[in-house]
XYZ file of C-alpha atoms in Angstrom:
735
model
C 84.210 -53.548 99.684
C 83.942 -50.900 96.948
C 85.211 -51.978 93.568
C 87.799 -49.620 92.106
C 87.134 -48.572 88.508
C 90.173 -47.589 86.461
C 90.284 -46.186 82.948
C 91.910 -48.695 80.619
C 93.912 -47.191 77.791
C 94.439 -48.736 74.400
C 98.129 -49.547 74.679
C 98.455 -53.179 73.526
C 99.744 -53.217 69.925
C 98.617 -55.596 67.213
C 100.885 -58.677 66.924
C 101.441 -57.677 63.280
C 102.637 -54.174 64.153
C 105.906 -54.965 62.434
C 103.927 -55.399 59.194
C 102.489 -51.922 59.442
C 99.290 -52.410 61.491
C 98.915 -49.479 63.904
C 95.811 -50.622 65.821
C 95.937 -50.606 69.645
C 93.761 -52.573 72.081
C 92.734 -52.664 75.721
C 92.698 -56.460 76.132
C 93.494 -59.748 74.423
C 89.928 -60.381 73.291
C 90.075 -57.250 71.133
C 93.264 -58.530 69.508
C 91.642 -61.911 68.802
C 88.644 -60.287 67.122
C 90.897 -57.938 65.146
C 93.063 -60.810 63.872
C 90.000 -62.846 62.907
C 88.073 -60.088 61.146
C 90.864 -58.017 59.599
C 94.054 -59.929 59.002
C 92.427 -63.254 58.124
C 90.114 -61.450 55.721
C 93.092 -59.841 54.003
C 95.009 -63.095 53.837
C 92.054 -64.736 52.084
C 91.241 -61.783 49.793
C 91.119 -62.443 46.026
C 93.979 -61.539 43.683
C 94.607 -58.041 42.420
C 91.979 -56.443 40.178
C 91.903 -56.762 36.429
C 89.866 -54.700 34.016
C 86.830 -56.547 32.646
C 87.349 -55.191 29.149
C 90.467 -57.362 28.916
C 88.410 -60.511 29.404
C 87.156 -62.038 26.190
C 83.411 -62.323 25.753
C 82.745 -65.929 24.801
C 79.413 -67.204 23.592
C 77.272 -68.854 26.223
C 78.245 -72.475 26.799
C 75.577 -75.107 26.112
C 73.663 -76.360 29.132
C 74.647 -79.898 30.135
C 72.056 -82.520 31.110
C 69.972 -81.707 34.163
C 71.806 -82.498 37.363
C 70.184 -83.626 40.625
C 68.241 -81.055 42.598
C 70.267 -79.564 45.398
C 69.086 -79.612 49.027
C 66.799 -76.764 50.015
C 68.755 -75.339 52.945
C 72.260 -75.284 51.507
C 73.349 -71.806 52.491
C 73.149 -69.339 55.409
C 69.616 -68.547 56.468
C 68.132 -65.148 57.359
C 70.680 -62.698 58.736
C 73.609 -65.083 59.151
C 75.242 -63.733 56.020
C 75.465 -60.245 57.495
C 77.808 -61.442 60.221
C 79.702 -64.275 58.617
C 83.460 -64.317 59.034
C 84.195 -65.479 55.509
C 85.586 -62.867 53.131
C 83.251 -61.119 50.733
C 82.639 -62.624 47.281
C 85.146 -61.479 44.651
C 84.286 -58.372 42.674
C 83.698 -58.746 38.925
C 86.814 -56.615 38.451
C 88.963 -59.118 40.300
C 90.155 -62.414 38.893
C 87.076 -64.590 39.425
C 87.503 -67.892 41.202
C 87.503 -70.530 38.536
C 84.822 -73.159 38.929
C 85.054 -76.378 36.974
C 82.365 -78.753 35.801
C 82.645 -82.506 35.771
C 84.894 -82.319 32.682
C 87.240 -79.773 34.245
C 86.229 -76.844 32.029
C 86.554 -73.430 33.704
C 83.360 -71.446 34.231
C 84.218 -67.783 34.549
C 81.796 -64.856 34.238
C 81.278 -63.605 30.700
C 81.395 -59.810 30.523
C 79.668 -57.699 27.909
C 82.040 -56.707 25.113
C 80.441 -53.328 24.281
C 79.725 -51.545 27.572
C 82.921 -52.830 29.171
C 83.857 -49.901 31.443
C 87.257 -48.918 30.036
C 89.097 -46.396 32.227
C 89.601 -42.966 30.711
C 91.045 -39.613 31.697
C 89.109 -36.613 32.944
C 88.345 -35.553 29.353
C 87.009 -38.995 28.413
C 90.039 -40.254 26.457
C 90.621 -43.976 26.988
C 93.771 -45.027 28.836
C 96.098 -47.927 28.300
C 95.049 -51.178 29.947
C 97.789 -51.012 32.576
C 97.492 -47.287 33.308
C 97.195 -46.548 37.040
C 94.367 -44.319 38.287
C 95.245 -40.660 38.784
C 95.958 -39.779 42.417
C 92.986 -38.603 44.414
C 93.099 -35.270 46.216
C 93.735 -36.167 49.838
C 94.019 -34.418 53.132
C 97.369 -34.019 54.763
C 97.902 -36.716 57.425
C 97.277 -34.283 60.298
C 94.727 -32.024 58.621
C 91.391 -32.340 60.410
C 89.874 -29.053 59.261
C 87.402 -27.780 60.450
C 88.146 -29.889 63.560
C 91.242 -29.082 65.579
C 92.206 -32.734 66.051
C 91.144 -36.309 65.367
C 89.871 -36.460 68.945
C 87.515 -33.529 68.366
C 86.147 -35.153 65.204
C 85.680 -38.533 66.890
C 83.859 -36.888 69.785
C 81.650 -34.813 67.484
C 80.857 -37.863 65.333
C 80.130 -39.922 68.431
C 77.775 -37.358 69.955
C 75.915 -36.275 66.831
C 75.804 -39.341 64.573
C 76.352 -42.443 66.654
C 74.525 -41.767 69.930
C 72.527 -38.759 68.668
C 72.719 -36.930 71.963
C 70.273 -34.070 72.449
C 71.524 -30.483 72.397
C 70.841 -29.921 76.101
C 72.777 -33.023 77.079
C 75.696 -31.967 74.867
C 75.798 -28.633 76.723
C 75.677 -30.444 80.061
C 78.422 -32.870 79.035
C 80.722 -30.017 78.006
C 80.064 -28.275 81.332
C 81.012 -31.414 83.253
C 84.067 -31.870 81.046
C 85.170 -28.302 81.737
C 85.001 -28.958 85.488
C 87.684 -31.650 85.123
C 90.144 -29.325 83.348
C 92.663 -26.918 84.747
C 91.972 -23.214 84.596
C 92.458 -21.831 81.109
C 91.669 -25.136 79.405
C 88.455 -25.707 77.469
C 86.516 -28.843 76.507
C 86.547 -29.911 72.833
C 83.334 -27.981 72.141
C 81.928 -24.893 73.791
C 78.451 -26.383 73.476
C 75.965 -27.763 71.015
C 76.012 -24.732 68.729
C 79.797 -24.962 68.449
C 79.452 -28.644 67.510
C 76.725 -27.961 64.941
C 78.631 -25.074 63.357
C 81.773 -27.183 63.091
C 79.901 -29.993 61.347
C 78.289 -27.461 58.986
C 81.774 -26.198 58.057
C 82.922 -29.630 56.846
C 83.979 -29.535 53.216
C 84.382 -33.116 52.081
C 86.107 -34.049 48.836
C 82.913 -35.691 47.554
C 79.310 -35.593 48.701
C 78.674 -31.857 49.137
C 75.254 -32.005 47.483
C 72.860 -29.167 48.178
C 69.141 -29.597 48.631
C 66.893 -27.850 46.118
C 63.157 -27.355 45.961
C 60.365 -26.470 43.574
C 56.658 -25.778 43.965
C 53.697 -27.378 42.228
C 50.161 -25.965 42.048
C 46.900 -27.032 40.461
C 46.453 -25.613 36.955
C 43.343 -27.470 35.818
C 39.881 -26.143 35.084
C 38.543 -24.494 38.261
C 35.042 -25.473 39.381
C 32.241 -23.009 39.885
C 31.931 -21.464 43.303
C 34.585 -21.304 46.015
C 37.753 -23.245 45.309
C 38.709 -26.066 47.681
C 41.880 -25.447 49.667
C 43.887 -28.130 47.822
C 43.453 -26.260 44.536
C 45.003 -23.014 45.765
C 47.774 -24.485 47.886
C 51.419 -24.664 46.787
C 53.121 -28.018 47.280
C 56.864 -27.944 47.839
C 59.090 -30.794 46.748
C 62.633 -30.993 48.158
C 65.304 -32.966 46.344
C 68.999 -33.391 45.619
C 70.371 -33.648 42.097
C 70.332 -37.402 41.364
C 73.277 -37.057 38.965
C 75.440 -35.630 41.730
C 74.216 -38.335 44.110
C 75.232 -41.017 41.607
C 78.647 -39.358 41.263
C 78.974 -39.572 45.041
C 77.902 -43.221 45.189
C 80.036 -44.349 42.256
C 83.061 -42.453 43.572
C 82.822 -43.599 47.180
C 86.172 -45.318 47.867
C 84.464 -47.427 50.524
C 82.852 -49.393 47.668
C 85.954 -49.891 45.517
C 85.955 -53.679 46.009
C 82.186 -54.072 45.698
C 81.288 -52.539 42.342
C 80.119 -54.064 39.038
C 80.540 -51.654 36.137
C 79.935 -54.208 33.371
C 76.935 -56.478 32.663
C 77.967 -60.073 33.163
C 76.669 -63.607 32.918
C 77.607 -66.014 35.673
C 77.591 -69.809 35.629
C 77.662 -72.568 38.213
C 80.080 -75.481 38.060
C 77.788 -77.279 35.597
C 77.741 -74.397 33.140
C 74.215 -73.235 34.003
C 73.337 -69.591 34.510
C 73.212 -68.241 38.020
C 71.886 -64.896 39.203
C 73.241 -62.915 42.116
C 73.926 -59.191 41.976
C 71.965 -56.826 39.768
C 74.507 -56.727 36.937
C 74.334 -60.524 36.556
C 70.731 -60.318 35.335
C 69.451 -60.132 31.774
C 68.131 -56.572 32.091
C 71.597 -55.020 32.298
C 72.845 -57.187 29.419
C 69.848 -56.243 27.259
C 70.414 -52.557 28.014
C 73.998 -52.872 26.811
C 72.804 -54.638 23.654
C 70.295 -51.861 22.946
C 73.094 -49.264 23.065
C 75.306 -51.033 20.511
C 73.950 -48.894 17.696
C 75.813 -45.855 19.060
C 79.569 -46.376 18.597
C 80.324 -43.387 20.850
C 79.226 -45.481 23.843
C 81.656 -48.329 23.233
C 83.803 -48.790 26.318
C 81.363 -46.986 28.613
C 80.011 -48.313 31.920
C 76.334 -48.898 32.682
C 74.812 -47.399 35.825
C 71.166 -48.073 36.640
C 69.635 -45.861 39.352
C 67.555 -48.070 41.657
C 64.708 -46.052 43.162
C 62.349 -46.522 46.062
C 59.657 -44.447 47.714
C 57.108 -45.046 50.437
C 55.151 -42.883 52.838
C 56.128 -43.191 56.463
C 54.349 -42.002 59.586
C 56.522 -40.393 62.242
C 53.836 -39.397 64.741
C 50.265 -40.569 65.149
C 49.281 -38.889 68.420
C 50.174 -35.373 67.231
C 48.171 -35.295 64.030
C 49.325 -38.168 61.804
C 52.518 -36.547 60.553
C 53.567 -38.235 57.324
C 56.528 -37.812 55.027
C 57.138 -39.161 51.553
C 60.875 -39.874 51.222
C 62.474 -40.837 47.907
C 65.598 -43.006 47.951
C 68.141 -43.959 45.331
C 70.822 -46.615 45.054
C 72.491 -47.933 41.904
C 72.933 -51.275 40.213
C 76.725 -51.153 40.274
C 77.091 -51.888 43.992
C 76.647 -55.496 45.018
C 73.556 -56.716 46.839
C 75.479 -57.326 50.056
C 76.626 -53.696 50.165
C 73.158 -52.342 49.428
C 71.695 -54.387 52.270
C 74.451 -53.787 54.817
C 73.675 -50.154 55.840
C 76.871 -48.842 54.222
C 75.315 -45.706 52.714
C 74.697 -47.309 49.329
C 71.098 -46.052 49.621
C 70.782 -42.266 49.667
C 67.841 -40.059 50.567
C 67.393 -37.811 47.533
C 64.014 -36.167 48.063
C 60.782 -35.575 49.927
C 57.694 -35.723 47.740
C 54.622 -33.624 48.516
C 51.563 -35.199 50.145
C 48.419 -33.273 49.158
C 45.644 -33.428 51.735
C 42.097 -32.174 51.826
C 39.079 -32.296 54.079
C 36.581 -35.117 54.081
C 34.296 -33.355 51.602
C 36.820 -33.615 48.761
C 38.634 -36.795 49.806
C 36.937 -38.892 47.102
C 36.667 -36.110 44.558
C 37.896 -37.458 41.163
C 39.644 -34.143 40.463
C 41.585 -34.387 43.726
C 42.584 -38.010 43.109
C 43.754 -37.115 39.601
C 45.798 -34.171 40.889
C 47.396 -36.309 43.595
C 48.549 -38.874 41.028
C 49.749 -36.243 38.564
C 51.666 -34.474 41.320
C 53.570 -37.694 42.032
C 54.591 -38.345 38.412
C 55.319 -34.694 37.619
C 57.604 -34.451 40.661
C 59.582 -37.558 39.715
C 59.897 -36.391 36.124
C 61.333 -33.045 37.246
C 63.684 -34.539 39.855
C 65.366 -36.894 37.377
C 65.570 -34.434 34.498
C 69.333 -34.039 35.022
C 69.863 -37.721 34.084
C 68.027 -37.583 30.767
C 70.946 -36.266 28.611
C 73.236 -39.029 29.872
C 70.842 -41.858 29.072
C 71.776 -41.575 25.396
C 75.216 -40.032 25.846
C 77.924 -40.643 28.426
C 78.811 -38.808 31.606
C 82.442 -38.790 32.797
C 82.513 -39.991 36.403
C 85.332 -40.766 38.799
C 84.690 -44.243 40.173
C 85.458 -45.876 43.491
C 88.730 -47.427 42.260
C 90.056 -43.969 41.314
C 89.635 -44.330 37.548
C 87.452 -42.073 35.433
C 84.907 -43.837 33.218
C 82.299 -42.935 30.673
C 78.997 -43.781 32.339
C 75.607 -44.250 30.683
C 72.517 -44.103 32.892
C 69.272 -46.014 32.510
C 66.473 -46.367 35.029
C 66.729 -49.621 36.958
C 64.157 -51.325 39.202
C 61.746 -49.278 41.302
C 61.209 -50.728 44.792
C 57.684 -50.190 46.117
C 54.799 -51.928 47.877
C 51.591 -52.728 46.009
C 49.709 -49.395 46.496
C 52.821 -47.595 45.298
C 53.185 -49.980 42.356
C 49.712 -49.252 40.961
C 50.396 -45.528 41.425
C 53.652 -45.865 39.488
C 52.147 -48.016 36.720
C 48.987 -45.867 36.381
C 46.834 -48.968 36.816
C 43.639 -49.514 38.756
C 43.782 -50.882 42.302
C 43.325 -54.659 42.246
C 44.942 -55.134 38.826
C 48.488 -56.412 38.338
C 50.882 -53.583 37.410
C 53.096 -55.956 35.387
C 50.576 -57.949 33.322
C 47.006 -57.740 32.088
C 45.549 -60.325 34.503
C 42.114 -59.110 35.702
C 41.556 -58.654 39.449
C 38.944 -61.436 39.716
C 41.095 -64.033 37.937
C 44.749 -63.272 38.552
C 46.231 -66.748 38.644
C 44.635 -68.701 35.802
C 45.498 -68.497 32.142
C 48.297 -66.708 30.342
C 48.280 -62.931 30.275
C 50.427 -60.556 28.231
C 52.906 -58.214 29.859
C 51.987 -54.562 30.227
C 54.078 -51.907 28.518
C 53.897 -48.257 27.553
C 53.362 -49.351 23.932
C 50.429 -51.586 24.844
C 48.771 -48.820 26.848
C 49.270 -46.321 24.014
C 47.773 -48.803 21.537
C 44.640 -49.184 23.668
C 44.271 -45.420 23.934
C 44.814 -44.940 20.185
C 41.940 -47.306 19.488
C 39.606 -44.667 20.898
C 38.393 -46.792 23.804
C 36.614 -44.678 26.395
C 38.259 -43.807 29.701
C 35.634 -45.787 31.627
C 36.073 -48.892 29.469
C 39.857 -48.724 29.765
C 39.429 -48.502 33.535
C 36.926 -51.368 33.817
C 38.191 -53.777 31.142
C 41.946 -53.175 31.106
C 42.795 -51.583 34.472
C 44.341 -48.561 32.729
C 44.090 -45.008 34.064
C 44.245 -43.357 30.666
C 44.493 -39.730 31.791
C 47.873 -40.414 33.472
C 51.282 -40.983 31.904
C 53.976 -42.717 33.987
C 57.062 -40.568 34.540
C 59.256 -43.219 32.891
C 57.506 -42.604 29.543
C 59.512 -39.368 29.221
C 62.895 -41.107 29.516
C 64.648 -43.381 26.991
C 64.702 -47.159 27.494
C 62.461 -46.958 30.577
C 59.151 -48.772 31.076
C 57.758 -48.783 34.601
C 55.836 -52.033 34.026
C 59.153 -53.760 33.368
C 61.002 -51.978 36.168
C 58.732 -52.752 39.125
C 60.922 -54.843 41.435
C 60.053 -57.945 43.473
C 59.196 -57.104 47.059
C 60.021 -59.935 49.452
C 58.837 -58.048 52.523
C 55.337 -56.991 51.488
C 54.564 -59.713 48.934
C 56.071 -62.793 50.587
C 57.053 -62.337 54.227
C 54.434 -59.907 55.464
C 51.835 -60.280 52.711
C 51.345 -63.928 51.787
C 52.600 -65.429 55.053
C 51.480 -63.126 57.832
C 48.513 -61.245 56.342
C 47.106 -64.175 54.363
C 48.082 -67.696 55.423
C 48.422 -67.182 59.165
C 45.177 -65.197 59.240
C 43.366 -67.841 57.174
C 44.412 -70.597 59.589
C 42.844 -68.691 62.456
C 39.673 -68.112 60.407
C 39.542 -71.833 59.590
C 39.833 -72.759 63.265
C 37.036 -70.349 64.201
C 34.854 -71.701 61.409
C 35.510 -75.310 62.453
C 35.563 -75.095 66.257
C 33.770 -71.848 67.042
C 35.388 -68.961 68.860
C 35.820 -70.774 72.172
C 37.175 -73.954 70.597
C 39.444 -72.002 68.271
C 40.869 -70.104 71.239
C 41.819 -73.409 72.881
C 43.473 -74.665 69.691
C 45.323 -71.374 69.208
C 46.537 -71.605 72.794
C 47.975 -75.047 72.054
C 49.654 -73.689 68.904
C 51.161 -70.909 71.026
C 52.416 -73.497 73.535
C 54.094 -75.430 70.727
C 55.745 -72.266 69.442
C 56.892 -71.329 72.945
C 58.329 -74.838 73.489
C 60.866 -74.484 70.666
C 64.292 -75.072 72.261
C 67.107 -72.609 71.988
C 69.119 -73.078 68.818
C 71.327 -70.793 66.725
C 69.215 -69.097 64.063
C 65.909 -69.801 65.820
C 64.124 -67.081 67.721
C 62.120 -68.072 70.769
C 58.551 -66.879 71.350
C 58.033 -67.393 75.117
C 54.367 -66.400 74.887
C 53.604 -67.753 71.423
C 52.636 -65.530 68.520
C 50.182 -63.326 70.390
C 51.924 -59.955 70.090
C 50.353 -56.764 68.811
C 52.884 -55.369 66.340
C 54.414 -57.634 63.726
C 57.701 -56.719 62.122
C 59.383 -58.317 59.146
C 61.817 -59.991 61.535
C 58.909 -61.393 63.571
C 57.353 -62.917 60.461
C 60.663 -64.435 59.300
C 61.276 -65.940 62.726
C 57.750 -67.343 62.956
C 58.112 -68.988 59.533
C 60.751 -71.319 60.949
C 58.531 -72.755 63.682
C 54.956 -72.295 62.461
C 54.635 -75.390 60.262
C 55.091 -78.038 63.017
C 53.013 -75.897 65.392
C 49.850 -76.205 63.272
C 50.348 -79.832 62.197
C 47.469 -81.946 63.523
C 45.207 -78.938 64.073
C 44.505 -78.246 60.397
C 43.951 -80.525 57.363
C 47.059 -82.112 55.866
C 46.503 -80.262 52.572
C 46.682 -76.978 54.486
C 49.993 -78.091 55.988
C 51.245 -78.978 52.508
C 50.244 -75.506 51.291
C 52.372 -73.972 54.037
C 55.227 -76.330 53.230
C 55.170 -75.439 49.530
C 55.012 -71.723 50.306
C 57.955 -71.941 52.713
C 59.940 -73.810 50.060
C 59.217 -70.982 47.619
C 60.048 -68.327 50.221
C 63.427 -69.735 51.218
C 64.405 -70.423 47.620
C 63.720 -66.877 46.361
C 65.503 -65.430 49.398
C 68.780 -67.116 48.491
C 71.792 -64.930 47.871
C 72.567 -66.762 44.613
C 69.943 -68.432 42.431
C 70.842 -70.731 39.549
C 68.704 -72.469 36.923
C 68.370 -75.584 39.092
C 66.996 -73.423 41.884
C 64.548 -71.847 39.424
C 63.247 -75.345 38.634
C 62.664 -75.846 42.367
C 60.926 -72.454 42.590
C 58.568 -73.401 39.743
C 57.766 -76.705 41.443
C 57.160 -75.069 44.842
C 54.881 -72.441 43.296
C 52.852 -75.088 41.437
C 52.450 -77.123 44.639
C 51.412 -74.026 46.563
C 48.769 -73.052 43.992
C 47.387 -76.596 44.043
C 47.286 -77.030 47.822
C 46.044 -73.554 48.725
C 42.692 -74.511 47.198
C 41.916 -76.052 50.590
C 41.133 -72.555 51.826
C 38.416 -72.306 49.152
C 36.982 -75.810 49.587
C 36.692 -75.318 53.358
C 34.922 -71.990 52.896
C 37.646 -69.811 54.417
C 37.961 -67.918 51.136
C 35.447 -67.541 48.337
C 38.260 -66.792 45.896
C 42.032 -66.493 46.058
C 42.786 -63.749 43.553
C 45.138 -61.465 45.421
C 47.735 -59.142 43.828
C 50.436 -59.895 46.384
C 50.136 -63.657 45.863
C 49.795 -63.180 42.110
C 53.147 -61.341 42.127
C 54.816 -64.676 42.944
C 54.134 -65.752 39.334
C 56.442 -62.968 38.107
C 59.371 -63.842 40.383
C 61.154 -66.214 38.009
C 61.233 -63.639 35.230
C 62.289 -60.889 37.661
C 65.096 -63.067 39.031
C 66.413 -63.568 35.521
C 66.064 -59.852 34.826
C 67.413 -58.282 38.034
C 69.313 -60.980 39.917
C 68.529 -62.216 43.417
C 65.461 -60.441 44.904
C 67.191 -59.955 48.258
C 69.022 -56.963 46.776
C 65.786 -55.199 45.813
C 63.585 -55.662 48.875
C 61.571 -52.763 50.302
C 62.828 -53.669 53.772
C 65.983 -51.714 52.901
C 63.846 -48.607 52.438
C 61.936 -49.342 55.653
C 65.255 -49.510 57.486
C 66.341 -46.256 55.859
C 63.141 -44.594 57.128
C 64.479 -44.963 60.658
C 67.845 -43.375 59.920
C 66.765 -40.659 57.492
C 63.287 -39.680 58.712
C 62.118 -41.037 62.057
C 65.186 -40.364 64.176
C 65.781 -36.898 62.660
C 62.120 -36.092 63.290
C 62.464 -37.009 66.958
C 65.552 -34.776 67.162
C 63.588 -31.809 65.781
C 61.443 -29.396 67.773
C 58.437 -30.516 65.651
C 58.053 -26.964 64.262
C 58.860 -26.938 60.540
C 60.218 -30.407 61.118
C 60.944 -31.128 57.445
C 63.579 -28.386 57.256
C 65.237 -29.756 60.382
C 65.104 -33.329 59.035
C 66.870 -32.181 55.875
C 69.502 -30.305 57.907
C 70.109 -33.354 60.090
C 70.589 -35.531 57.004
C 73.055 -33.006 55.571
C 75.143 -33.177 58.733
C 74.980 -36.968 58.929
C 76.120 -37.260 55.309
C 79.000 -34.863 55.927
C 80.202 -36.777 58.973
C 79.979 -40.093 57.124
C 81.864 -38.787 54.078
C 84.470 -37.100 56.305
C 85.106 -40.383 58.100
C 85.607 -42.176 54.772
C 88.229 -39.572 53.840
C 90.098 -39.943 57.123
C 89.955 -43.712 57.065
C 91.377 -43.798 53.527
C 94.572 -42.485 55.149
C 94.526 -45.275 57.761
C 93.115 -48.494 56.212
C 93.849 -50.640 59.290
C 91.808 -48.399 61.547
C 89.100 -48.046 58.896
C 88.596 -51.781 58.565
C 88.492 -52.347 62.314
C 86.074 -49.505 63.012
C 83.741 -50.446 60.161
C 82.989 -53.744 61.912
C 81.851 -52.003 65.084
C 80.140 -48.981 63.532
C 76.704 -48.474 64.999
C 75.258 -47.729 61.551
C 75.034 -51.465 60.916
C 72.362 -51.665 63.591
C 70.235 -48.812 62.361
C 67.491 -51.146 61.225
C 67.199 -52.883 64.585
C 65.242 -50.200 66.363
C 62.543 -51.585 68.633
C 59.930 -49.002 67.751
C 60.036 -49.647 64.010
C 57.142 -52.015 63.309
C 57.864 -52.133 59.585
C 61.509 -53.068 59.660
C 62.886 -56.402 58.535
C 65.892 -57.097 56.342
C 65.344 -59.780 53.701
C 68.080 -62.311 53.707
């Protein structure tokens, strides 16, 4: 018997329709999900916002006696927090939930009293504390220009942004659609070109940022004889004005409940500092203190651009096509927003990648030019921010108020090769301190800074000696040296993905275990032991939060998610096959890993992190005593020593992980590349990103007119799954 398929319309109203909810559903399960995610969230939302400049800035309370250490796994693990049903944490501009210590004293955040983000008018004049924000320009309720209707927009957004249908299939779909219509009626679009032209005609109220470009050429001393091709070539750099991008991010109404405009200090219920979002760290507070000398900046807001760059390969078989995207977020948005694929990270540029033939690949002149091209490009791109690092810029913020905003470079997210390029240090040296490459983890070493580098150069030390003895590339100047209050050595961010999850765990410890087994049992014996380890991993029962590996760990491509999942089951799998000290080294490392990946880290947790790191350094010596390693002096493991300071400076590391940039590669580079015809692909990638940004901004505008529909659709938007693409071996969100 043939089953009859009927189209089911959305005609069941929300039970709270009498309260103004206009959402319709096809079945009861949709209503249940809607009530759980939308109406319960609103019922539990914090009280109405207050301005932080009204809160008094009290001196820091004294720390009480040390309280017992909390259990290790006391909060959601891995990606659970992305899908939890609980409401979001309160914004710093809402009445904070009062926490009390054992004596009943309230512990509220302390906001900075100088850069306290007072609302102002469009000319920069401060408003009264209770002044409402000026009304935003809005579309008329039924104005869908350049689309003829909401249906046409939803279809265009669905085809181009959400399912990314190819042009030929769009044409075919419209032809099939036309066949179902009566004579004289047309489908929503005449074809792909009609759809593309309509998207290009979108004029959103914010976010219309044009792409610009400039060219860079070699201007050094030419060698004798014929010039190599890299010396005569022009290198184009494409970018968008970062100031306009920050205006767009700060003014995005989608972030109005998830913004911190004021540096703050947070405390747990025992009065001890805790670190969560970027603005809760010491760096933002210190920046505000350094600006006190200028009375014109009193009442301004602090905005720290958070940068990230990394080369990505889009095609290996057709000639190793690489692109060098540059991304920017800002320290005002909370960590959860930055990690949740809500357009808090914006593609702002494509840096040039100079290439040459094998003859000149190791030419010192070529290597110098390649480094200088990188720093010169960044310096030029961010030139528009320089005037507003010592003065204020008037910006309309997400809550509708205008504010005076002062910029200052925040953390730069990068993997280790990118870090040494940024810091102008030699490969193998630490970009944050002076620890030498052959002895990274013993002794105390001073922190690097622009001033320290300049002092070494002023002493007249030769370029070769600076390179060999101090790890300094003296002929380069980091781009941050040209901007006020910016030091790249201080701004290099912790990188959970490449330093902890992929680096220390997968590339180091797991590999060393296999090398130990081969050294102890020989190749044949080690294969048998590894097979038993795989059987143990495969035997892990199903359990929420645990991923199963039916065939063990023997897969070719590791992703960040693979490494995080293997961490949970690897320790018991190797127990009994390796020395107990090796197991303890893994245990200490996993303690460190899960502690630094917490969403909120307090001073008690920092004590646990210090203890776990000390235990790991002690127990990892087993890899040296057994002959697996001659020396353990590795930059990625050495970076763990800087985590405690970076947590205190920048907040929880999970908001500054390079996995966010890896996920953005898929959305901003890899998928647009596959949609191109591969001829002048960069221009097509840029055009695709323009259209995607316009559709996203247009949807935010429409949904601001219908909050109920906006909230419901945001939970099912396919953008939240952009990082889950199967063919992205480098993905992996850090929870």
